[in-house]
Coordinates of N, CA and C in Angstrom, one line a residue:
X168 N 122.2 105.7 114.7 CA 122.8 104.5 115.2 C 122.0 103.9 116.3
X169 N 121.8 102.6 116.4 CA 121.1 102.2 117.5 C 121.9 102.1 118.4
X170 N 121.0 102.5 119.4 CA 121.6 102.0 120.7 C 122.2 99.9 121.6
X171 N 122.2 100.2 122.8 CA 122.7 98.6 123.5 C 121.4 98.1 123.2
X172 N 120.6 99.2 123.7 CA 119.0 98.6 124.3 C 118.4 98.2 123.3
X173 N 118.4 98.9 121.8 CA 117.7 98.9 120.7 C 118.2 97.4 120.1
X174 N 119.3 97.3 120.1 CA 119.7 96.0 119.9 C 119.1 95.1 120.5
X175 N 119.6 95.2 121.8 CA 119.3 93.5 122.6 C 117.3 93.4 122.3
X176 N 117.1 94.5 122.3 CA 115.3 94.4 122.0 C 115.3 93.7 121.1
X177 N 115.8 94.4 120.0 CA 115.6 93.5 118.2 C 115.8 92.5 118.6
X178 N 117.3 91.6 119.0 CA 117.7 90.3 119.0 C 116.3 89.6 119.7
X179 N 115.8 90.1 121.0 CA 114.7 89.5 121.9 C 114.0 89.3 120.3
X180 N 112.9 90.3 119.9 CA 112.0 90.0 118.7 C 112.0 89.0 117.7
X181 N 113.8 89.3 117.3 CA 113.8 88.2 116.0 C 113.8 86.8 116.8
X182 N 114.0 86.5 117.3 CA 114.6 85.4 118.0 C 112.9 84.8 118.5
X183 N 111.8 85.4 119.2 CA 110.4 84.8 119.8 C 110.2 85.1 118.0
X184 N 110.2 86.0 117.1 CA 109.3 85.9 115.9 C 109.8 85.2 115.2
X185 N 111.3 84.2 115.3 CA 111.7 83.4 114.7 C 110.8 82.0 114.8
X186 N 110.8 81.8 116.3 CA 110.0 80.5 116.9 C 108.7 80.7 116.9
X187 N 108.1 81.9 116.1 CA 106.5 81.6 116.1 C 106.5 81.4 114.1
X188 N 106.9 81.7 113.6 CA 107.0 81.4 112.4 C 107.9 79.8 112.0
X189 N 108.2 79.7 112.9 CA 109.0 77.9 112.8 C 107.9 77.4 112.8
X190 N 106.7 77.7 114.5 CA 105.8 77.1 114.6 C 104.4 77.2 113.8
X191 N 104.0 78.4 113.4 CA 103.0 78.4 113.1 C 103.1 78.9 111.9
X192 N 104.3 79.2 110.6 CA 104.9 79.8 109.4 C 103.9 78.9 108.3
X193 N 103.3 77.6 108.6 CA 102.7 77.0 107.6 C 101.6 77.1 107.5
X194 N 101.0 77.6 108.4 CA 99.5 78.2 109.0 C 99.4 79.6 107.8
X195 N 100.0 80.2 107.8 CA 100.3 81.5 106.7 C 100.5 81.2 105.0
X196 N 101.8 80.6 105.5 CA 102.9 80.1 103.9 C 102.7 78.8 104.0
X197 N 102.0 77.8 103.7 CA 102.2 76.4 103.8 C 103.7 76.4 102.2
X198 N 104.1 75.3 102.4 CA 105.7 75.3 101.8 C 106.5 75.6 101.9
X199 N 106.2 76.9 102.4 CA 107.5 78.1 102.4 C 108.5 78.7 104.0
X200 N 109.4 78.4 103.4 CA 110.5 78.7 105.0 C 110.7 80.5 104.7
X201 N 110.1 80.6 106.2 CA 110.2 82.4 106.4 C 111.7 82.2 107.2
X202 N 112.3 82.9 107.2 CA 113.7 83.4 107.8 C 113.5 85.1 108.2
X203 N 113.7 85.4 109.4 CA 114.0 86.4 110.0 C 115.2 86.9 109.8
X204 N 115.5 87.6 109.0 CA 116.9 88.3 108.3 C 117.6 89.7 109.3
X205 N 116.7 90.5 109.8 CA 117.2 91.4 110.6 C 116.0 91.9 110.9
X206 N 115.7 93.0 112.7 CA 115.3 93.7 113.0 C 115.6 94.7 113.8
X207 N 114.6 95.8 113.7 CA 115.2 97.5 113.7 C 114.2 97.8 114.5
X208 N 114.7 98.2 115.8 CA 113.7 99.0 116.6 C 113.8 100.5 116.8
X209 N 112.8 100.9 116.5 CA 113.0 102.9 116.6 C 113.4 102.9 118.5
X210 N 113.8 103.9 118.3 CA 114.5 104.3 119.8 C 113.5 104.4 121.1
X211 N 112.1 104.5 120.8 CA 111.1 104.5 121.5 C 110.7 102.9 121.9
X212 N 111.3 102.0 121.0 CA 111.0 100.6 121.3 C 109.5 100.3 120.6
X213 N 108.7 101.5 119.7 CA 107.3 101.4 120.2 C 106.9 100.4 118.7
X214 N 108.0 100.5 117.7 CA 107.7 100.2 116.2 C 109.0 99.5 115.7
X215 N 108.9 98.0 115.7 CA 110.3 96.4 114.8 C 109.5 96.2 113.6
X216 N 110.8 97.1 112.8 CA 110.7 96.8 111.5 C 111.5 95.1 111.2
X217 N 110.9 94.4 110.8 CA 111.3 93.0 110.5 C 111.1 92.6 108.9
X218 N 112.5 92.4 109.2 CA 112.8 92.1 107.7 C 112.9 90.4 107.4
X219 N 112.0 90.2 106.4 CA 111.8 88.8 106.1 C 112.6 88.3 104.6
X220 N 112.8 86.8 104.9 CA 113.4 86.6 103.8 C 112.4 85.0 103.1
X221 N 112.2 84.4 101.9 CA 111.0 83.6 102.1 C 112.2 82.7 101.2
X222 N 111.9 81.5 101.3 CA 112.7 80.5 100.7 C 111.6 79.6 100.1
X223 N 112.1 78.8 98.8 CA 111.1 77.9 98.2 C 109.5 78.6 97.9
X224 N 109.3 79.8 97.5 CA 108.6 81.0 97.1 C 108.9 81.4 95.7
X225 N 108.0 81.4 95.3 CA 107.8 82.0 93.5 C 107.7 83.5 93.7
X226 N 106.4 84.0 94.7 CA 106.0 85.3 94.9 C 106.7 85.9 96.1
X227 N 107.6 86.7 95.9 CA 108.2 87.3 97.7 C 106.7 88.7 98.2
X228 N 106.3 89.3 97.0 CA 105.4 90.2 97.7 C 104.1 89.9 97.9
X229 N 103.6 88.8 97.4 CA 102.5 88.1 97.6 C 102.7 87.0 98.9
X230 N 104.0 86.8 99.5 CA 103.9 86.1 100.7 C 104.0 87.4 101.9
X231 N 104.8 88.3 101.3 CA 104.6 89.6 102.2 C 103.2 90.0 102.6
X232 N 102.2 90.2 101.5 CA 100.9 90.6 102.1 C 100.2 89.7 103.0
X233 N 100.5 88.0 102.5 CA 100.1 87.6 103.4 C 100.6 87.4 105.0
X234 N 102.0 87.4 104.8 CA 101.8 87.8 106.3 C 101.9 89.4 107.1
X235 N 101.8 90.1 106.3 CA 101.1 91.3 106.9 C 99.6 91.5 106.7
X236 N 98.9 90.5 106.7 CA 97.6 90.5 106.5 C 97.1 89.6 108.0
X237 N 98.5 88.9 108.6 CA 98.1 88.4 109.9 C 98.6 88.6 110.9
X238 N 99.4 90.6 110.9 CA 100.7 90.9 111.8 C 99.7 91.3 113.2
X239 N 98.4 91.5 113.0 CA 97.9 91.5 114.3 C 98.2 90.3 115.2
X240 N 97.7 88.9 114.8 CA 97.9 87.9 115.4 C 99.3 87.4 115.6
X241 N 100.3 88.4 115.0 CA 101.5 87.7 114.7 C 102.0 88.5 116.3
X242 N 101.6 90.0 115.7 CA 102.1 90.5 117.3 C 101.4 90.1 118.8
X243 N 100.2 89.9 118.5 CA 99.6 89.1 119.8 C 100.3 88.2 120.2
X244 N 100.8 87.0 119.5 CA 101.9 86.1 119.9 C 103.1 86.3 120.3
X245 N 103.8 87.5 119.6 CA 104.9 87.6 119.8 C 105.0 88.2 121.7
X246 N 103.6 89.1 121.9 CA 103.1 89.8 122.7 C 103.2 88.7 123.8
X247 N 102.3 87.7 123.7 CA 102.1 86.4 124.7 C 103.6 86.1 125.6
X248 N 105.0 86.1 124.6 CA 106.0 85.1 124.5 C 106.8 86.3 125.4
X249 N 106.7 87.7 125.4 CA 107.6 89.0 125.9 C 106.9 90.1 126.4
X250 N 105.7 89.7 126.6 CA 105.2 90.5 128.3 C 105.6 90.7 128.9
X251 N 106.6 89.5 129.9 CA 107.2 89.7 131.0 C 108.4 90.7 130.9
X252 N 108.9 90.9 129.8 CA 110.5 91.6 129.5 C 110.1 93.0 128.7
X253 N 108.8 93.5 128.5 CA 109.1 94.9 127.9 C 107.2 95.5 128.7
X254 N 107.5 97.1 128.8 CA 106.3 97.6 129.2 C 105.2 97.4 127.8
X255 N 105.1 97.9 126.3 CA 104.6 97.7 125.5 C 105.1 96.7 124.4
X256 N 103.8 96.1 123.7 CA 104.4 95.5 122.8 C 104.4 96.0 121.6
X257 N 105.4 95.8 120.6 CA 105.8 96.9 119.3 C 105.1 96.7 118.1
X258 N 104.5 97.6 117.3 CA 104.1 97.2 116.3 C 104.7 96.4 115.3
X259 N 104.3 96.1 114.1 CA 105.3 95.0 113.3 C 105.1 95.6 112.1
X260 N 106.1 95.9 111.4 CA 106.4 96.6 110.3 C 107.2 95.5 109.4
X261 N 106.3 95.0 108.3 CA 107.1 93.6 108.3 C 108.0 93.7 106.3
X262 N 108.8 93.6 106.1 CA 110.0 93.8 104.6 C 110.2 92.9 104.1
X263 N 110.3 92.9 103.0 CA 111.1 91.5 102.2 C 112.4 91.8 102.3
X264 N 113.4 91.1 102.4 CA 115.0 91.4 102.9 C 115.0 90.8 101.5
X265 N 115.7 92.1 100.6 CA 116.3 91.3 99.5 C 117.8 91.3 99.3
X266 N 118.6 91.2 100.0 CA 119.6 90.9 99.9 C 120.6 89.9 99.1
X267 N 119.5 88.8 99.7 CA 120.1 87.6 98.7 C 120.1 87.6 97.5
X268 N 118.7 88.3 97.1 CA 118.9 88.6 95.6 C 119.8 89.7 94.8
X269 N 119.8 90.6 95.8 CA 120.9 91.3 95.2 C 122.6 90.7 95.4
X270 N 123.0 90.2 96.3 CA 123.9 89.3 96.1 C 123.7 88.1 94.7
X271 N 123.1 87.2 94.4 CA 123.2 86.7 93.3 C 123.4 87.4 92.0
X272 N 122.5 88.6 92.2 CA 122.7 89.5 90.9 C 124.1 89.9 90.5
X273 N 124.8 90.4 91.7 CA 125.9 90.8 92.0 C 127.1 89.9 91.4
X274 N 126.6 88.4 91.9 CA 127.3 87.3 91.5 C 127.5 86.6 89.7
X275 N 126.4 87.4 89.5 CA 126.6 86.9 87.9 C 127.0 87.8 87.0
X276 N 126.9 89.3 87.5 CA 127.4 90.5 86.8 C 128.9 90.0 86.6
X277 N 129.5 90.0 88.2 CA 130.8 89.4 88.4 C 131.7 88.9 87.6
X278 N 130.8 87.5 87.2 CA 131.2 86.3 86.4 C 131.0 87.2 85.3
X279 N 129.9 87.2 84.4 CA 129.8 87.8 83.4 C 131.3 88.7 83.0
X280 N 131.9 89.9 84.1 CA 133.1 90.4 83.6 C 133.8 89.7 83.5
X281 N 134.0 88.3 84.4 CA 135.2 88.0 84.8 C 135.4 87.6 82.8
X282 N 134.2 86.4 82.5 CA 134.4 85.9 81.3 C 135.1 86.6 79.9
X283 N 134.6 87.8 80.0 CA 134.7 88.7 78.8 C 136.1 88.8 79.1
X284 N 136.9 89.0 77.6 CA 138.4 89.1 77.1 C 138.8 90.3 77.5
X285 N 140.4 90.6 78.7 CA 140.1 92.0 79.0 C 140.7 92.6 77.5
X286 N 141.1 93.6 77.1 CA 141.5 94.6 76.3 C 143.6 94.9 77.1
X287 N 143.9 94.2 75.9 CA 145.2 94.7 75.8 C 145.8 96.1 76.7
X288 N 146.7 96.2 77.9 CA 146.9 97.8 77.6 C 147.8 98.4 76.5
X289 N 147.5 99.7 76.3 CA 148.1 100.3 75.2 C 149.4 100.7 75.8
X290 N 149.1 101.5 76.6 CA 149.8 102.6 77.4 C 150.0 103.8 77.0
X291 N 148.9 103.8 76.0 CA 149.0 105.5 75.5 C 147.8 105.7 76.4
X292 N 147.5 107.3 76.5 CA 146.5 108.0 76.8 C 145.8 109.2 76.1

């Protein structure tokens, strides 16, 4: 379970890695809107697992590589923005949050039952 600190750290992260990805996300993904879905910091503070979500995207793991192919400069920045508020800066451990897709799947399974005719009860067993 995370702790106060572990929290308010993550919120700090997502929140500066939100606004460098607003700003410079086209620099990486040109088209593509990254969303910062959730972050997890180990109790050491030393390693934010950040979980991304990509919108108007064909590929989710081929936008993953590419921006784990630029998490050095991502943490440099994020580094720039939260110097002042932490002793080290954390590595970036960066995820596709698939959530949403598992929610949609979820949503048609759903429908799909709802559609089908239920079965009479008998009341035998």
């Amino acid at each position: 379970m995370e702790s106060k600190r572990q929290k308010k750290f993550a919120g700090v992260i997502q929140e500066d890695l939100a606004a460098i990805f607003q700003r410079e996300g086209a620099n990486y993904l040109p088209n593509t809107l990254v969303t910062i879905t959730h972050v997890r910091v180990t109790p050491d503070l030393a390693i934010a697992r950040v979980f991304l979500s990509f919108f108007n995207n064909t590929d989710n793991q081929q936008a993953l590589n590419i921006v784990k192919s630029h998490a050095s400069e991502i943490r440099y920045k994020l580094g720039a923005r939260i110097k002042d508020q932490v002793r080290i800066i954390p590595q970036l451990e960066f995820f596709v949050d698939d959530t949403s897709e598992y929610v949609e799947r979820m949503d048609k399974i759903f429908d799909k039952i709802s559609k089908e005719e239920r079965q009479p009860d008998t009341g035998e067993e």
